[in-house]
PDB file of C-alpha atoms in Angstrom:
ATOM      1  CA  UNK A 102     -15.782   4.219   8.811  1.00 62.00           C
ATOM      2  CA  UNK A 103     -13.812   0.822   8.978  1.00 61.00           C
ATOM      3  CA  UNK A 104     -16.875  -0.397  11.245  1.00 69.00           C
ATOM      4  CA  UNK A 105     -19.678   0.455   8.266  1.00 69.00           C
ATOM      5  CA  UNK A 106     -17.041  -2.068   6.029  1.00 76.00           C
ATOM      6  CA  UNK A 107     -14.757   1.075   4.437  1.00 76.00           C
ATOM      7  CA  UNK A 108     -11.744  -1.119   3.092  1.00 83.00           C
ATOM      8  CA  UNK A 109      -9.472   2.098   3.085  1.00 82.00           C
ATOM      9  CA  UNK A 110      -9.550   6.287   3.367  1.00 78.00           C
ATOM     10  CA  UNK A 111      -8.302   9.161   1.379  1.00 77.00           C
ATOM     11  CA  UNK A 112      -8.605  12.512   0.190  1.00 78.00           C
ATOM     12  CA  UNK A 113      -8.789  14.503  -2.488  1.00 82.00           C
ATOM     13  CA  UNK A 114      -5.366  16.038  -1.277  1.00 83.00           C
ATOM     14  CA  UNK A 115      -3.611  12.608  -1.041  1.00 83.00           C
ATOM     15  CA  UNK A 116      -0.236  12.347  -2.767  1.00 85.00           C
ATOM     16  CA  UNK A 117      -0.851  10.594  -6.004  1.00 86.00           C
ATOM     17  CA  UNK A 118       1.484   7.003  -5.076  1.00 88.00           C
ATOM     18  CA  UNK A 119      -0.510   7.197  -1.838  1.00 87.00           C
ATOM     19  CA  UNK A 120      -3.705   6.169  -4.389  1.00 88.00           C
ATOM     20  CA  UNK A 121      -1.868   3.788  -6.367  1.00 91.00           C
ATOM     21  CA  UNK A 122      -0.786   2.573  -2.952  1.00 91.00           C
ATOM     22  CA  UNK A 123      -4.603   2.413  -1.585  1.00 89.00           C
ATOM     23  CA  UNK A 124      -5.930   0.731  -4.787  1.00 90.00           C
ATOM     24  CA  UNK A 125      -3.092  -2.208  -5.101  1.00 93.00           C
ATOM     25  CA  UNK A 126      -4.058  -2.989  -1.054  1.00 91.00           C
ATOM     26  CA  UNK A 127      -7.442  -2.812  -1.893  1.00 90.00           C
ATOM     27  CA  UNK A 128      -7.514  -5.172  -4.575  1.00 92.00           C
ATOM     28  CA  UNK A 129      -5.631  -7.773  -2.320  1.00 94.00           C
ATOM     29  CA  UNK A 130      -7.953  -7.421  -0.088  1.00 91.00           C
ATOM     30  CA  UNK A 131      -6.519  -5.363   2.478  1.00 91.00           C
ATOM     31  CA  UNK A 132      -6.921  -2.639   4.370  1.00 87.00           C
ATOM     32  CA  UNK A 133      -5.478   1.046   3.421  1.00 89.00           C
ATOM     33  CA  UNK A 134      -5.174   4.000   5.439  1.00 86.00           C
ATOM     34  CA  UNK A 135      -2.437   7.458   5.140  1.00 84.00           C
ATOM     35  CA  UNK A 136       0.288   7.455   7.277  1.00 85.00           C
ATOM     36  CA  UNK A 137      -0.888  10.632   8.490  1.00 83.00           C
ATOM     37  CA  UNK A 138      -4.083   9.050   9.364  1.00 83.00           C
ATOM     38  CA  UNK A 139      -2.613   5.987  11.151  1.00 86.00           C
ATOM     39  CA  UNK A 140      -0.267   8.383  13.102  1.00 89.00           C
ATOM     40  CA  UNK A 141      -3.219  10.601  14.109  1.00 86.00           C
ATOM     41  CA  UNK A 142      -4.944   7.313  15.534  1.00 84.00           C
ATOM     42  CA  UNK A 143      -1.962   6.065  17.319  1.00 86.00           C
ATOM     43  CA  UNK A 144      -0.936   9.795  19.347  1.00 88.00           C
ATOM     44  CA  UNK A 145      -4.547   9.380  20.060  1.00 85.00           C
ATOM     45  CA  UNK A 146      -4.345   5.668  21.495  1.00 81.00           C
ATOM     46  CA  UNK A 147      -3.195   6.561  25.402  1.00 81.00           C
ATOM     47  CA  UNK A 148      -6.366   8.918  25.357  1.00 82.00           C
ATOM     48  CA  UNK A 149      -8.728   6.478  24.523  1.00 74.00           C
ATOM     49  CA  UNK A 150     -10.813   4.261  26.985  1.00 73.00           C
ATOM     50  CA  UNK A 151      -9.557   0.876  27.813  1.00 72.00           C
ATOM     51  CA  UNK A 152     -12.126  -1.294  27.195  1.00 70.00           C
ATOM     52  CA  UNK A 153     -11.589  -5.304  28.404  1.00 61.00           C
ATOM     53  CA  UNK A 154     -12.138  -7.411  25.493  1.00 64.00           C
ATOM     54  CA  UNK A 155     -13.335 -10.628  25.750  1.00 64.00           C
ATOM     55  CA  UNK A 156     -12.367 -12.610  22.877  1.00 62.00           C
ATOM     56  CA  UNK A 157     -13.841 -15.783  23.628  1.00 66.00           C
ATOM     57  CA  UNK A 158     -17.530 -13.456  24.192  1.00 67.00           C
ATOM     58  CA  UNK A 159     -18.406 -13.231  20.254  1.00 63.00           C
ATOM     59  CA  UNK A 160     -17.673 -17.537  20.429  1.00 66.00           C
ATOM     60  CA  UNK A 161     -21.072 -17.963  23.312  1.00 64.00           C
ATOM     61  CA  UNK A 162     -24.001 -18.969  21.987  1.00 68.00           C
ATOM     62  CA  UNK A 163     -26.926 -16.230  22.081  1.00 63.00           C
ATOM     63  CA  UNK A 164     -29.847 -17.070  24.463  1.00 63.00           C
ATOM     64  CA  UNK A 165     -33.638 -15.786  23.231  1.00 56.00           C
TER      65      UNK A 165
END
């Protein structure tokens, strides 16, 4: 969802100061998700695939 340009996830079961919380990130500009939600991703993080990042590959210029 962060990928399509979501700036922040909830539910309809999220603990009211968790929306307050969202909105006041959003409106700076930032990016809001639940602690739940963050925790799920990082016990998830040594399953993923390690990918090798090149950040210098998005800075070449495109040929065609």
């Amino acid at each position: 969802m962060l990928t399509l340009g979501a700036k922040g996830y909830g539910n309809t079961m999220m603990h009211e100061s968790y929306l307050v919380s969202a909105c006041q990130a959003i409106q700076e500009g930032n990016i809001w998700l639940s602690p739940e939600y963050i925790n799920l991703m990082i016990q998830e993080l040594p399953t993923m695939p390690k990918k090798a990042i090149n950040p210098l590959e998005s800075l070449k210029p495109s040929r065609g």
